[in-house]
Tab-separated table of C-alpha atoms in Angstrom:
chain	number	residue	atom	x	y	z
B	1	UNK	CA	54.479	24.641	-9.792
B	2	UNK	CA	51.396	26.699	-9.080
B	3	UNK	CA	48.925	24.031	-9.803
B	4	UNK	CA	49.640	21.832	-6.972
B	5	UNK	CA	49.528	24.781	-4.857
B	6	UNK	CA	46.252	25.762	-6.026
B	7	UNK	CA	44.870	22.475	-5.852
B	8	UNK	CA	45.511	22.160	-2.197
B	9	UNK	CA	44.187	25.357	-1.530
B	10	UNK	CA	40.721	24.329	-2.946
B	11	UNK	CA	41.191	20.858	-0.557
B	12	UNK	CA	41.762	23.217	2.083
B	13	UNK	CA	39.227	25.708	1.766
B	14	UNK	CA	36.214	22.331	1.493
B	15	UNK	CA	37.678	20.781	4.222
B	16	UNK	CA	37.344	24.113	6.380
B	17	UNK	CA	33.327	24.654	4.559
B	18	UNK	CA	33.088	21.249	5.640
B	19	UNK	CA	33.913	21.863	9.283
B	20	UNK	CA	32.204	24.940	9.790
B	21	UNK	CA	29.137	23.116	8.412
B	22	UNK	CA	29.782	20.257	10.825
B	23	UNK	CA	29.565	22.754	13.725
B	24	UNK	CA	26.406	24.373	11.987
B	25	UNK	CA	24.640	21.201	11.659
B	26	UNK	CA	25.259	19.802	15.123
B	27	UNK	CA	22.302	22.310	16.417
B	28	UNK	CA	20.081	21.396	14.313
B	29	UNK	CA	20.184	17.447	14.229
B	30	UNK	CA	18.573	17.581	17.999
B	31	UNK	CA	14.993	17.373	15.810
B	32	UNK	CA	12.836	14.389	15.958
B	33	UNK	CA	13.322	13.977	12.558
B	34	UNK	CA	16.860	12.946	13.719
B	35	UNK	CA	16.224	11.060	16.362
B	36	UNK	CA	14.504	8.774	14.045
B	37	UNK	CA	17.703	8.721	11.412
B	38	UNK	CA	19.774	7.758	14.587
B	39	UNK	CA	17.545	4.778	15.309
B	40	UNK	CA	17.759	3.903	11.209
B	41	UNK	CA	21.909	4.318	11.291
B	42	UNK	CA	22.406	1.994	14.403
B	43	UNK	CA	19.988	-0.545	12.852
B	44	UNK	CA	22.624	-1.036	10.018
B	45	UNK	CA	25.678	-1.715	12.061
B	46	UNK	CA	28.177	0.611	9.998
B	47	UNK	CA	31.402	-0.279	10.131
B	48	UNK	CA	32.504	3.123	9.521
B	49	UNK	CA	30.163	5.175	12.025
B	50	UNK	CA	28.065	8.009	10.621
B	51	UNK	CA	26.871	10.521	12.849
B	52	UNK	CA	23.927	12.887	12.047
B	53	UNK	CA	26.158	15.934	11.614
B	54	UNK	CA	27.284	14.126	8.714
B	55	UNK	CA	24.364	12.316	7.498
B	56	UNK	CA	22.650	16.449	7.635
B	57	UNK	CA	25.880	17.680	5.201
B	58	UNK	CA	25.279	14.498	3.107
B	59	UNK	CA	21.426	16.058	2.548
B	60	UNK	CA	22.721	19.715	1.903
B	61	UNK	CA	25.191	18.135	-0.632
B	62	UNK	CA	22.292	16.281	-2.276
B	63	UNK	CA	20.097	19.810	-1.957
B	64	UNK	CA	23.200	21.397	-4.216
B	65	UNK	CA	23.385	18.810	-5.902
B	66	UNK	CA	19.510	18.432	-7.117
B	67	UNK	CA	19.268	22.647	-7.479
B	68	UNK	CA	22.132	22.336	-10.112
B	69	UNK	CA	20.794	19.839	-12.191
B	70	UNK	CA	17.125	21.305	-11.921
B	71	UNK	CA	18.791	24.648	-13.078
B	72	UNK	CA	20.592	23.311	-15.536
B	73	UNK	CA	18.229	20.669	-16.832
B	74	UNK	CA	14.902	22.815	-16.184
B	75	UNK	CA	16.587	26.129	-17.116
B	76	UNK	CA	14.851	28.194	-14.448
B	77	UNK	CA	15.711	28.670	-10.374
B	78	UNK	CA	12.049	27.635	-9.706
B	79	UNK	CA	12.453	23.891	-11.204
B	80	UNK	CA	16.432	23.971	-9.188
B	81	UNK	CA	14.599	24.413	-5.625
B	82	UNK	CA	11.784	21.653	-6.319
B	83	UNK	CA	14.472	19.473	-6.932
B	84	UNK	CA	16.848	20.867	-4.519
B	85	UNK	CA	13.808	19.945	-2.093
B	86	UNK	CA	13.550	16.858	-3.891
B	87	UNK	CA	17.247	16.145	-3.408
B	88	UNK	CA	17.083	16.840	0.708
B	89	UNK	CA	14.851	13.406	1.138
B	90	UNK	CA	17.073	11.509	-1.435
B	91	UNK	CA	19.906	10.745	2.032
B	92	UNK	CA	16.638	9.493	3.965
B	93	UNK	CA	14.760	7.665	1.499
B	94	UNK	CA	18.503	5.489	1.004
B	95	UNK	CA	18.804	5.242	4.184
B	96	UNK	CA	15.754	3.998	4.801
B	97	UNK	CA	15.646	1.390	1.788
B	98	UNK	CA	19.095	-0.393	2.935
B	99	UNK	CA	17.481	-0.970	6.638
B	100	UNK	CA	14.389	-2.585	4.685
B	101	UNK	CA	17.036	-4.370	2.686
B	102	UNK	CA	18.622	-5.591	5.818
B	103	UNK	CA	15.323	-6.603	7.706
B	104	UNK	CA	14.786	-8.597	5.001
B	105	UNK	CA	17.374	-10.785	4.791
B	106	UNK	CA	16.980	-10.758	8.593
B	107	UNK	CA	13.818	-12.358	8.256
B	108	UNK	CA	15.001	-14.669	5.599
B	109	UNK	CA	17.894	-16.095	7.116
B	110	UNK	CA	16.167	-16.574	10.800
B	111	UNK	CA	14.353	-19.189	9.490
B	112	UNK	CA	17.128	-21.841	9.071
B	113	UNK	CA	18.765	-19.963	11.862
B	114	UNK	CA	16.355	-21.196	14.275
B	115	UNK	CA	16.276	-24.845	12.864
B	116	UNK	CA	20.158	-25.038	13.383
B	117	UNK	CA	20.168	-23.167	16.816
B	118	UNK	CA	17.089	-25.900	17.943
B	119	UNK	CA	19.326	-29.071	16.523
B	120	UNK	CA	22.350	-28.152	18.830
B	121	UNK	CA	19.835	-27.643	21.776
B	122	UNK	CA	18.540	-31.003	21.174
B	123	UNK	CA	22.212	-32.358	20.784
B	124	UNK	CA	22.778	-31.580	24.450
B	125	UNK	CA	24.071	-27.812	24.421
B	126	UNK	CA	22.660	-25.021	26.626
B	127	UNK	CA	20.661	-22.175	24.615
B	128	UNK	CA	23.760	-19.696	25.034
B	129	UNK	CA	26.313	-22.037	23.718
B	130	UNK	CA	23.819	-23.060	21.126
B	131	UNK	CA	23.435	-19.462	20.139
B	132	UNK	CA	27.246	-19.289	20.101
B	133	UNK	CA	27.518	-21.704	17.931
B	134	UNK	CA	25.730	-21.034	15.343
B	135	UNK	CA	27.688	-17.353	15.108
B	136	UNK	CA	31.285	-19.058	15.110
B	137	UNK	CA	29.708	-20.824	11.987
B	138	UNK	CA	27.722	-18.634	9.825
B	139	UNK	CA	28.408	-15.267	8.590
B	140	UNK	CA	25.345	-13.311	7.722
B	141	UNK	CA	22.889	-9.817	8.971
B	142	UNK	CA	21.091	-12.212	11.982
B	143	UNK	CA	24.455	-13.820	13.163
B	144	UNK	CA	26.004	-10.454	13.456
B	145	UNK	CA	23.135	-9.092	15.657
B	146	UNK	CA	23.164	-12.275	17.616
B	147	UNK	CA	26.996	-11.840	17.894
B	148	UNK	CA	26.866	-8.146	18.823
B	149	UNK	CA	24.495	-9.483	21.864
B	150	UNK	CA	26.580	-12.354	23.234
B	151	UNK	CA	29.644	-9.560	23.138
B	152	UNK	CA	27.274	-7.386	25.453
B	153	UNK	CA	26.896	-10.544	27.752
B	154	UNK	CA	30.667	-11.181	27.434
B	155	UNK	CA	31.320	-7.711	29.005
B	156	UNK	CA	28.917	-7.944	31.921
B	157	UNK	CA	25.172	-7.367	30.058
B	158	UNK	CA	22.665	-10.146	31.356
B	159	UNK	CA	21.368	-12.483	28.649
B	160	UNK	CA	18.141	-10.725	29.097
B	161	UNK	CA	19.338	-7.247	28.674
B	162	UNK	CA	21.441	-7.888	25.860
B	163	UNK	CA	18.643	-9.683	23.748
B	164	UNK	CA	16.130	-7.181	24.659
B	165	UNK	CA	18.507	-4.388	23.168
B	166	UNK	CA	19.412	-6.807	19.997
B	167	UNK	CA	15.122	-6.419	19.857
B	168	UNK	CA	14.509	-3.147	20.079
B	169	UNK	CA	17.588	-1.677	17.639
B	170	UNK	CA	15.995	-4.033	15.251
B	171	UNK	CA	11.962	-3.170	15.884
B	172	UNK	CA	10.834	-6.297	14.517
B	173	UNK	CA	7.452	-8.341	15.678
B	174	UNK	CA	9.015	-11.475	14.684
B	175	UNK	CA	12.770	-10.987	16.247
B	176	UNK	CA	10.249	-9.444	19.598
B	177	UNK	CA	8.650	-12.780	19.680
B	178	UNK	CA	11.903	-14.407	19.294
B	179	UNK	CA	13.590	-12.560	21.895
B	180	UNK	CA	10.782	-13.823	24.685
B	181	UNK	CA	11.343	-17.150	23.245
B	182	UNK	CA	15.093	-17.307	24.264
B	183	UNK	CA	14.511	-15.462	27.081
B	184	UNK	CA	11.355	-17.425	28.727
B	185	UNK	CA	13.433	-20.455	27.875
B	186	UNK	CA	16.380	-19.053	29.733
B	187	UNK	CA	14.454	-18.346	32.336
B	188	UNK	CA	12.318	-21.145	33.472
B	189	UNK	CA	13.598	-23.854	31.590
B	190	UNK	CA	10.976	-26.358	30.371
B	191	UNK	CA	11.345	-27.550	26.601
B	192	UNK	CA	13.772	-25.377	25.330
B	193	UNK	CA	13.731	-26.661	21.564
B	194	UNK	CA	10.068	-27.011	21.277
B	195	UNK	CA	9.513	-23.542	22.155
B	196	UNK	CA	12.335	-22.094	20.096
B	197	UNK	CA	11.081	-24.320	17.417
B	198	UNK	CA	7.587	-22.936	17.354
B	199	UNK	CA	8.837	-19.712	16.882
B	200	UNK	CA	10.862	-20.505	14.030
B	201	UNK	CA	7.848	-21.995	12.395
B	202	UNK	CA	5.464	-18.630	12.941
B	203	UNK	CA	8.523	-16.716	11.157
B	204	UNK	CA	8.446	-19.537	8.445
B	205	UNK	CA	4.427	-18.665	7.842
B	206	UNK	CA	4.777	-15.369	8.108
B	207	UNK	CA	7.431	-15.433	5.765
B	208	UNK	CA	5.611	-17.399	3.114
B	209	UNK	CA	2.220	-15.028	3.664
B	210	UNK	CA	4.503	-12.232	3.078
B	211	UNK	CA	6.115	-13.842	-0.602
B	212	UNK	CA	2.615	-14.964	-1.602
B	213	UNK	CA	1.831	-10.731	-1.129
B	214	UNK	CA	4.547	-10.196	-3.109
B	215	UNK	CA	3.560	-12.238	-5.738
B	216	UNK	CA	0.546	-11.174	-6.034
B	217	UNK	CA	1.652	-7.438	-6.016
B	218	UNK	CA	3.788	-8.144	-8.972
B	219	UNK	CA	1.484	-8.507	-11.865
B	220	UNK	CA	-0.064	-4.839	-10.763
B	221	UNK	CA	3.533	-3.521	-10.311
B	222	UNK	CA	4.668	-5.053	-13.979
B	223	UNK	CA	1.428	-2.457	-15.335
B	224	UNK	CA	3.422	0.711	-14.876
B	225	UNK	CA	6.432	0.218	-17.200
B	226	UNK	CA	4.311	-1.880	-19.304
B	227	UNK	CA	1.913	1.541	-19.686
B	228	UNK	CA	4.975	3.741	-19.811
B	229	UNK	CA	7.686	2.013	-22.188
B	230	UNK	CA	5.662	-1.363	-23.929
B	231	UNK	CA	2.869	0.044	-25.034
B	232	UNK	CA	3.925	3.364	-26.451
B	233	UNK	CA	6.186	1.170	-28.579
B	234	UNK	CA	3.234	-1.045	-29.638
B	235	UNK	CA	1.048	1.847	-30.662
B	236	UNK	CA	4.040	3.427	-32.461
B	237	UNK	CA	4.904	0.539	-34.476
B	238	UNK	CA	1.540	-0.462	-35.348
B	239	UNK	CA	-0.221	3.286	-36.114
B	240	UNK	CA	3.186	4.957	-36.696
B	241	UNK	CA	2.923	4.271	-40.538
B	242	UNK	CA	-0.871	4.608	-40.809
B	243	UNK	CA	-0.090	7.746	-39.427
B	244	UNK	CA	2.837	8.829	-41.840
B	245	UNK	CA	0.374	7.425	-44.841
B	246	UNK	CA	-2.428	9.828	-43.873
B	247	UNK	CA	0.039	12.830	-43.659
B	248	UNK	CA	1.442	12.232	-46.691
């Protein structure tokens, strides 16, 4: 009967650490450094928002977390607080890796994006209803930001306003060249599709320049494991008995 008890005692008593923390953290999250981590949380569109209060007690849990197994592993408290300092940039660095993650397939994906948004232009529909369009029928990281704008314009934002937000959440050269695209077009008219078209094919070449860097960065990146796990193997297997012979 006591064990229940006890166990929601322990709930209890985290949940209040947790709150206290909470109110702790809240002064100290008005650093740049934060600022930044705000501009990196809105860029992925959470659908369960995460505030920097809790992003900062996410870090101190990795701190703990990273000073226990340093302690344990290393056996000493120096080795638990270079990994406890380790473990405070761990929150960040993920962070950081799922926004590169998502400008990627950003980048990927507008593309085609632009292709399809161009071919209902041409078919006779206006650049708004084009853009609407092609959100209705796709589901993917570019047609959510594109949808997130036309709901700004929906509640009163101007199509200008609302694109220029879309560009600078995202901080991209290529969705900033876009953006004046659609906008310029919106603006003053003229061929629509051409222009929106020759934007789509920069993105396309700078896409391509940007897989031919990774491929060439590959080969040098393949050298590190090779050095680390292949060829300690190699030398192993062929030197390992020569070795053994000469000992005996």
């Amino acid at each position: 009967k006591n064990i229940p008890s006890l166990k929601n005692q322990i709930i209890d008593f985290f949940k209040y650490v947790k709150s206290y923390l909470l109110k702790v953290n809240k002064s100290f999250t008005s650093f740049k450094r934060y600022e930044k981590i705000k501009l990196l949380i809105e860029r992925l569109n959470l659908k369960q928002p995460l505030n920097l209060e809790n992003f900062l007690f996410f870090e101190e849990l990795s701190i703990l977390l990273f000073f226990i197994l340093g302690f344990i592993f290393g056996g000493n408290l120096i080795l638990g607080f270079i990994f406890g300092i380790f473990g405070y940039f761990i929150p960040e660095m993920i962070l950081k890796e799922k926004v590169k993650q998502k400008d990627e397939n950003i980048l990927k994906e507008m593309p085609d994006a632009i292709d399809i948004i161009s071919a209902n232009i041409e078919g006779g529909t206006s650049l708004t209803n084009a853009l609407r369009r092609y959100v209705e029928r796709n589901q993917n990281v570019f047609a959510e930001e594109l949808r997130i704008a036309l709901n700004k314009i929906n509640f009163g934002k101007s199509f200008s306003e609302a694109l220029k937000e879309m560009d600078e959440k995202l901080n991209l050269s290529e969705i900033t060249g876009l953006v004046n695209a659609f906008i310029q077009a919106d603006k003053y008219g003229g061929n629509v599709k051409d222009i929106i078209k020759a934007q789509g094919d920069e993105i396309r070449a700078k896409r391509f320049q940007y897989l031919k860097k990774k491929a060439h960065e590959a080969p040098v990146k393949l050298l590190i494991p090779l050095m680390i796990f292949i060829f300690p193997v190699i030398f192993i297997v062929l030197f390992g008995p020569v070795v053994i012979k000469l000992m005996i």
